[in-house]
Short mmCIF file of C-alpha atoms in Angstrom, two decimals:
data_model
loop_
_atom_site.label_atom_id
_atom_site.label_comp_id
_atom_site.label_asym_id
_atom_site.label_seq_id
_atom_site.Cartn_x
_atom_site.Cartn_y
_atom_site.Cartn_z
CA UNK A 81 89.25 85.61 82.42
CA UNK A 82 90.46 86.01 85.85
CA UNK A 83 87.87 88.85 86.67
CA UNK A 84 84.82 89.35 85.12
CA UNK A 85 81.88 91.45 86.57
CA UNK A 86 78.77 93.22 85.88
CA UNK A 87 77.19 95.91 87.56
CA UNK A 88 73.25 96.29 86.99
CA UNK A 89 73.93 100.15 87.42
CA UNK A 90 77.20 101.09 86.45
CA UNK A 91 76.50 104.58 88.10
CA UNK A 92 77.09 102.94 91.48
CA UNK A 93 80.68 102.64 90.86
CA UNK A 94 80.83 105.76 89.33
CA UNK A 95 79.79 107.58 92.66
CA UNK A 96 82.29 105.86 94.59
CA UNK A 97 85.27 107.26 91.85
CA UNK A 98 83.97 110.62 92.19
CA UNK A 99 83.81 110.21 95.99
CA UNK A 100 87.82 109.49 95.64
CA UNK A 101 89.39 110.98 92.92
CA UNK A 102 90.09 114.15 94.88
CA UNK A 103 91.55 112.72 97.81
CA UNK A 104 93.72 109.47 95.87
CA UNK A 105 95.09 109.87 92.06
CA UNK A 106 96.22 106.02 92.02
CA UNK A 107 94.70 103.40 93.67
CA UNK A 108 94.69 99.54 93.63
CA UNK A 109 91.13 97.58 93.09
CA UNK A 110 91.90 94.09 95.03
CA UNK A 111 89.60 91.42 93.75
CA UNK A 112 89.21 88.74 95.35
CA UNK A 113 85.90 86.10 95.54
CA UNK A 114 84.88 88.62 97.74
CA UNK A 115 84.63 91.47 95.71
CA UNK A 116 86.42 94.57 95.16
CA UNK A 117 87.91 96.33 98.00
CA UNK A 118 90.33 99.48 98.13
CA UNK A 119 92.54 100.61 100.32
CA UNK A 120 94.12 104.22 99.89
CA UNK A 121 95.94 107.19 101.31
CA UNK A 122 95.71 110.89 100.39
CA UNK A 123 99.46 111.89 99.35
CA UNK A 124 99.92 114.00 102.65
CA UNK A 125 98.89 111.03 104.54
CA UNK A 126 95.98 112.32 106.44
CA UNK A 127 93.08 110.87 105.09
CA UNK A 128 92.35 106.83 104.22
CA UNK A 129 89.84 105.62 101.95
CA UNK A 130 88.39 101.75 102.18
CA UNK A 131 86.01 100.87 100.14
CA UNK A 132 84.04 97.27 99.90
CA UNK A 133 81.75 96.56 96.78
CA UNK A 134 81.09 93.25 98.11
CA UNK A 135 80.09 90.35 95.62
CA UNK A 136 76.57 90.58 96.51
CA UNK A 137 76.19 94.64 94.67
CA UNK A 138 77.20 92.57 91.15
CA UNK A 139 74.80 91.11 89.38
CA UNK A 140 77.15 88.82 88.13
CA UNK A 141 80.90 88.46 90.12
CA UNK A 142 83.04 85.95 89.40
CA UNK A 143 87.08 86.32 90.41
CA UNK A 144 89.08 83.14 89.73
CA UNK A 145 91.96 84.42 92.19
CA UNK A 146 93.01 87.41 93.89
CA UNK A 147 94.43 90.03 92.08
CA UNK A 148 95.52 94.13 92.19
CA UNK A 149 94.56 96.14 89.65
CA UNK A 150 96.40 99.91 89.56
CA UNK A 151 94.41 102.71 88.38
CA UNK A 152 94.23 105.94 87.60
CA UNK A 153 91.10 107.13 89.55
CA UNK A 154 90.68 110.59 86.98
CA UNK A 155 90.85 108.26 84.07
CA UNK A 156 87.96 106.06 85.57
CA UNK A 157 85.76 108.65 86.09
CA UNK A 158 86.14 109.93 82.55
CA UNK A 159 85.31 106.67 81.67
CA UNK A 160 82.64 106.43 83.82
CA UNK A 161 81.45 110.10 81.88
CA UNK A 162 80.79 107.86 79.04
CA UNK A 163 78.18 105.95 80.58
CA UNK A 164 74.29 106.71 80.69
CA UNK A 165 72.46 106.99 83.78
CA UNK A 166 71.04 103.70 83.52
CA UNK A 167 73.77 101.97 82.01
CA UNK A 168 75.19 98.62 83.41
CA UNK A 169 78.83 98.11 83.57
CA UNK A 170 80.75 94.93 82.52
CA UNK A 171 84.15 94.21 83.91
CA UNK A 172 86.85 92.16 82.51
CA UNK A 173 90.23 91.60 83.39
CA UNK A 174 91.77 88.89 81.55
CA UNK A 175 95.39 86.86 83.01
CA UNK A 176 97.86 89.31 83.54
CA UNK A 177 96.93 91.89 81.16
CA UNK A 178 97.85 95.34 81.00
CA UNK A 179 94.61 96.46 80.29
CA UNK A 180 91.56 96.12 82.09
CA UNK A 181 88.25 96.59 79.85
CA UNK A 182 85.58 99.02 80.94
CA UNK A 183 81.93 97.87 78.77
CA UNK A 184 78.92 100.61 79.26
CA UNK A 185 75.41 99.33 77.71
CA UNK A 186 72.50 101.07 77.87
CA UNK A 187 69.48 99.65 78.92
CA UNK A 188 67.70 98.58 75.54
CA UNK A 189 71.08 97.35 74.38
CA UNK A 190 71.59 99.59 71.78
CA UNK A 191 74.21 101.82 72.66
CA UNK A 192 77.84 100.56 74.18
CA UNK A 193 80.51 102.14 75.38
CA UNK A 194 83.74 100.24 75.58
CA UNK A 195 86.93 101.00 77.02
CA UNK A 196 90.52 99.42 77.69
CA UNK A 197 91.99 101.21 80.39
CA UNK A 198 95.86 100.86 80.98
CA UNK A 199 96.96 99.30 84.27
CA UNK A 200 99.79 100.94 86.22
CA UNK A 201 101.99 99.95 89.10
CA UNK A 202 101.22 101.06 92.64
CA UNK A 203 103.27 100.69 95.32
CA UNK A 204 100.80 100.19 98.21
CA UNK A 205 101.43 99.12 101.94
CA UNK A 206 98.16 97.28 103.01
CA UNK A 207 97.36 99.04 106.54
CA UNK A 208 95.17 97.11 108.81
CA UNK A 209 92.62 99.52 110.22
CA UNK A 210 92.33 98.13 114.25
CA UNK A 211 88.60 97.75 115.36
CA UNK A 212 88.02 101.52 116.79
CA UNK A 213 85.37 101.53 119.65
CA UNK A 214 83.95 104.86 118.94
CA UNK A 215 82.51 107.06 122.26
CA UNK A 216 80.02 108.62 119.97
CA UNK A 217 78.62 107.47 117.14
CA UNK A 218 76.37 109.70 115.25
CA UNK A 219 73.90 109.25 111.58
CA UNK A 220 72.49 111.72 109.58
CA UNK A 221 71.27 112.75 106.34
CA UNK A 222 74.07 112.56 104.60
CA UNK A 223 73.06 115.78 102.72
CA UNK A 224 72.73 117.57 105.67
CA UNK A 225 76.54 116.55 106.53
CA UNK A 226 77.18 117.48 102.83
CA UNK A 227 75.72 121.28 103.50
CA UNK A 228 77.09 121.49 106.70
CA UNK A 229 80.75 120.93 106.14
CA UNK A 230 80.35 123.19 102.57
CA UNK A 231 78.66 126.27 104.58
CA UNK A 232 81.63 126.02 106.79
CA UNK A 233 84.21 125.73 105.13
CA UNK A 234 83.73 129.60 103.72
CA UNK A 235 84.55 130.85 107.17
CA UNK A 236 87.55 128.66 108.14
CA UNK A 237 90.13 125.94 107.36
CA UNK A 238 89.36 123.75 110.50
CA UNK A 239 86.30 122.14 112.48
CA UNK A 240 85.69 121.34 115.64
CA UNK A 241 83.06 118.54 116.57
CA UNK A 242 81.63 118.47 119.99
CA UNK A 243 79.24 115.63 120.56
CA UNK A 244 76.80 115.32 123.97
CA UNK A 245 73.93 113.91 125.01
CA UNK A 246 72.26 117.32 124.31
CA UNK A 247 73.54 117.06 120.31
CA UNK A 248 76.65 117.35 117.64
CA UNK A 249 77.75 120.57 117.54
CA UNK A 250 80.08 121.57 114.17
CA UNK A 251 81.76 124.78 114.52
CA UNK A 252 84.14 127.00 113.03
CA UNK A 253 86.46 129.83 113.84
CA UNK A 254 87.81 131.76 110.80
CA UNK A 255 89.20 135.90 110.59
CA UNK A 256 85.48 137.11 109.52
CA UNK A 257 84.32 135.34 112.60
CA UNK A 258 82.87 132.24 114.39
CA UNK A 259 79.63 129.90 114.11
CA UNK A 260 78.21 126.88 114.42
CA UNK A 261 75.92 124.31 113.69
CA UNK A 262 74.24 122.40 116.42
CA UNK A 263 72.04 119.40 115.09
CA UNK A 264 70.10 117.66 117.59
CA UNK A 265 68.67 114.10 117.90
CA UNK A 266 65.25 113.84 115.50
CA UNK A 267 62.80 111.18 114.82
CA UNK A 268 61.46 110.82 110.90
CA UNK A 269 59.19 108.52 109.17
CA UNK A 270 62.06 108.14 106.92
CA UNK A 271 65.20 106.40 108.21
CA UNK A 272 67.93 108.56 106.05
CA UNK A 273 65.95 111.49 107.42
CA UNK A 274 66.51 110.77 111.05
CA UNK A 275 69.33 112.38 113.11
CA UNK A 276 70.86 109.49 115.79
CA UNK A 277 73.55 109.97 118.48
CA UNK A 278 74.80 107.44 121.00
CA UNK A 279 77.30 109.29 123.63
CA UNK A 280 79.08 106.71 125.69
CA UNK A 281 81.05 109.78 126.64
CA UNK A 282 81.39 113.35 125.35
CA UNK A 283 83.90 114.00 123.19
CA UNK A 284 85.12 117.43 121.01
CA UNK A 285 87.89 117.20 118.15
CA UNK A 286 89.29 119.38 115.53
CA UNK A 287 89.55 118.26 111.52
CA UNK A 288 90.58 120.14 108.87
CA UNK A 289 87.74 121.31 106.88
CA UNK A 290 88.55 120.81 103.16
CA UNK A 291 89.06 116.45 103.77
CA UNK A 292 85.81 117.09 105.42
CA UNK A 293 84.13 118.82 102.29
CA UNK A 294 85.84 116.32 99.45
CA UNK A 295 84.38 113.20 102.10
CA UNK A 296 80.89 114.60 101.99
CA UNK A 297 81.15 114.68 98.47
CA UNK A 298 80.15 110.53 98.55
CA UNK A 299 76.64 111.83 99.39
CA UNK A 300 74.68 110.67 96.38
CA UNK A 301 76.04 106.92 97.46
CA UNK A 302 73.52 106.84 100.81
CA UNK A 303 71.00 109.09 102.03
CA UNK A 304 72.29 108.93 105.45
CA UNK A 305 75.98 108.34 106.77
CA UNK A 306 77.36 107.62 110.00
CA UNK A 307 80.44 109.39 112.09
CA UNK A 308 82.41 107.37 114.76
CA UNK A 309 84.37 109.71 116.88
CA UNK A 310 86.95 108.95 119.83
CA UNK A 311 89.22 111.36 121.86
CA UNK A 312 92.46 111.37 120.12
CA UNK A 313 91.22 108.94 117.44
CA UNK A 314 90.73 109.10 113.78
CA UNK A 315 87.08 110.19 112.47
CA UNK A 316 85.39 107.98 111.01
CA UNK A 317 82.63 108.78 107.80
CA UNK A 318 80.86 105.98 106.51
CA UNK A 319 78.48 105.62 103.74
CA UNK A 320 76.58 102.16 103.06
CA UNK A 321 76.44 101.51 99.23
CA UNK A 322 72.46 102.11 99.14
CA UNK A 323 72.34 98.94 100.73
CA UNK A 324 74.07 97.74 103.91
CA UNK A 325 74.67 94.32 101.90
CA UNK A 326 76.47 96.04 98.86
CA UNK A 327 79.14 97.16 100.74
CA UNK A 328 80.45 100.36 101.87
CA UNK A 329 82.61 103.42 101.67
CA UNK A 330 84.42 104.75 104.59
CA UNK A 331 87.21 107.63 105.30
CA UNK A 332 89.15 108.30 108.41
CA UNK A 333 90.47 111.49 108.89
CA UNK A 334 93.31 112.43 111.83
CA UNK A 335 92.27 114.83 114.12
CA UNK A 336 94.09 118.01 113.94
CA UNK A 337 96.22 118.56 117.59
CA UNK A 338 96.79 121.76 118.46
CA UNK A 339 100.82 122.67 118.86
#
């Protein structure tokens, strides 16, 4: 076996497919000692995906050298429909096989669902993402985010983030009309619950709407997730894996410039 790993909760992996498979129909798992790491572009090239599930979310990793693994993200998720809530989730992936096995087992063993899912070749360009220094960086529940960029996205196709010391201000301009959403700095017992901003500088930028949506759909993966904006730089949306030490999922989204 090259790869061979187990997840105590398959479901975690399962999120993070539903999180992409609207944005990237193919994508390449890399494996390494690591863990599993993706890289991926939306096909018009405005959105990135990266996603680490380091070595320490496994209950049991072990990757004899690296290796890319093509697949089909819609076919992993209907995979992934096959598994209970509480199931684990073996992976194996044995020397240069065309098939990479998918085992589902319920948590009093008696019930598995297994799977050999075909490979496929994916031409991928590796992009190194340079270390962004962002002017603001803002968390929140990432519910809240979720609800925010949903309710606005009936009224209009893009929107514009303004972030100050006084808050982060999401609005929208559409034919029925304009609005906004202005969320201010909060404390909670909680820490998904709180609302954070750190403004080395204001900044306002313009995304389009429905990447915004389809990123807040990784919601069930954290309770809170953190935006990095800079003027004329990509937006970053990150959501830890539950834990900060499982990994994480982030997008970056181009801002829109006006012609």
């Amino acid at each position: 076996m090259v790869l061979e790993a187990q997840l105590q909760q398959a479901v975690l992996l399962k999120k993070l497919v539903e999180a992409m498979k609207d944005l990237c129909k193919e994508v390449n798992f890399d494996c390494s000692e690591k863990g599993l790491q993706v890289q991926a572009m939306d096909s018009s090239h405005v959105a990135l995906v990266s996603v680490l599930l380091r070595e320490a979310a496994f209950a049991e990793f072990k990757c004899d050298r690296p290796a890319s693994l093509g697949i089909n993200v819609d076919s992993m998720a209907k995979i992934f429909r096959m598994c209970g809530p509480n199931d684990s989730l073996k992976l194996r992936w044995q020397n240069d096989a065309d098939t990479v096995n998918f085992q589902c087992e319920s948590g009093q063993e008696d019930r598995i669902a297994d799977f050999d899912l075909k490979l496929m070749q994916i031409e991928a360009e590796h992009m190194e993402i340079p270390e962004q220094h962002y002017k603001v960086v803002a968390k929140m529940p990432s519910s809240e985010f979720q609800k925010i960029c949903r309710d606005l996205k009936e009224f209009g196709e893009t929107m514009q983030l303004s972030a100050s010391k006084e808050g982060l201000k999401f609005s929208v301009s559409g034919d029925v009309g304009s609005g906004n959403v202005m969320l201010k700095p909060r404390e909670a017992e909680k820490p998904e619950d709180k609302v954070s901003l750190t403004v080395h500088e204001p900044v306002t930028a313009t995304f389009a709407l429905r990447y915004l949506a389809n990123f807040a759909k990784a919601a069930p993966l954290c309770g809170s997730v953190e935006l990095g904006l800079g003027p004329d730089a990509p937006l970053l949306v990150k959501y830890d894996l539950e834990r900060t030490d499982n990994g994480f999922m982030q997008f970056y989204l181009a801002p829109k410039i006006d012609e």
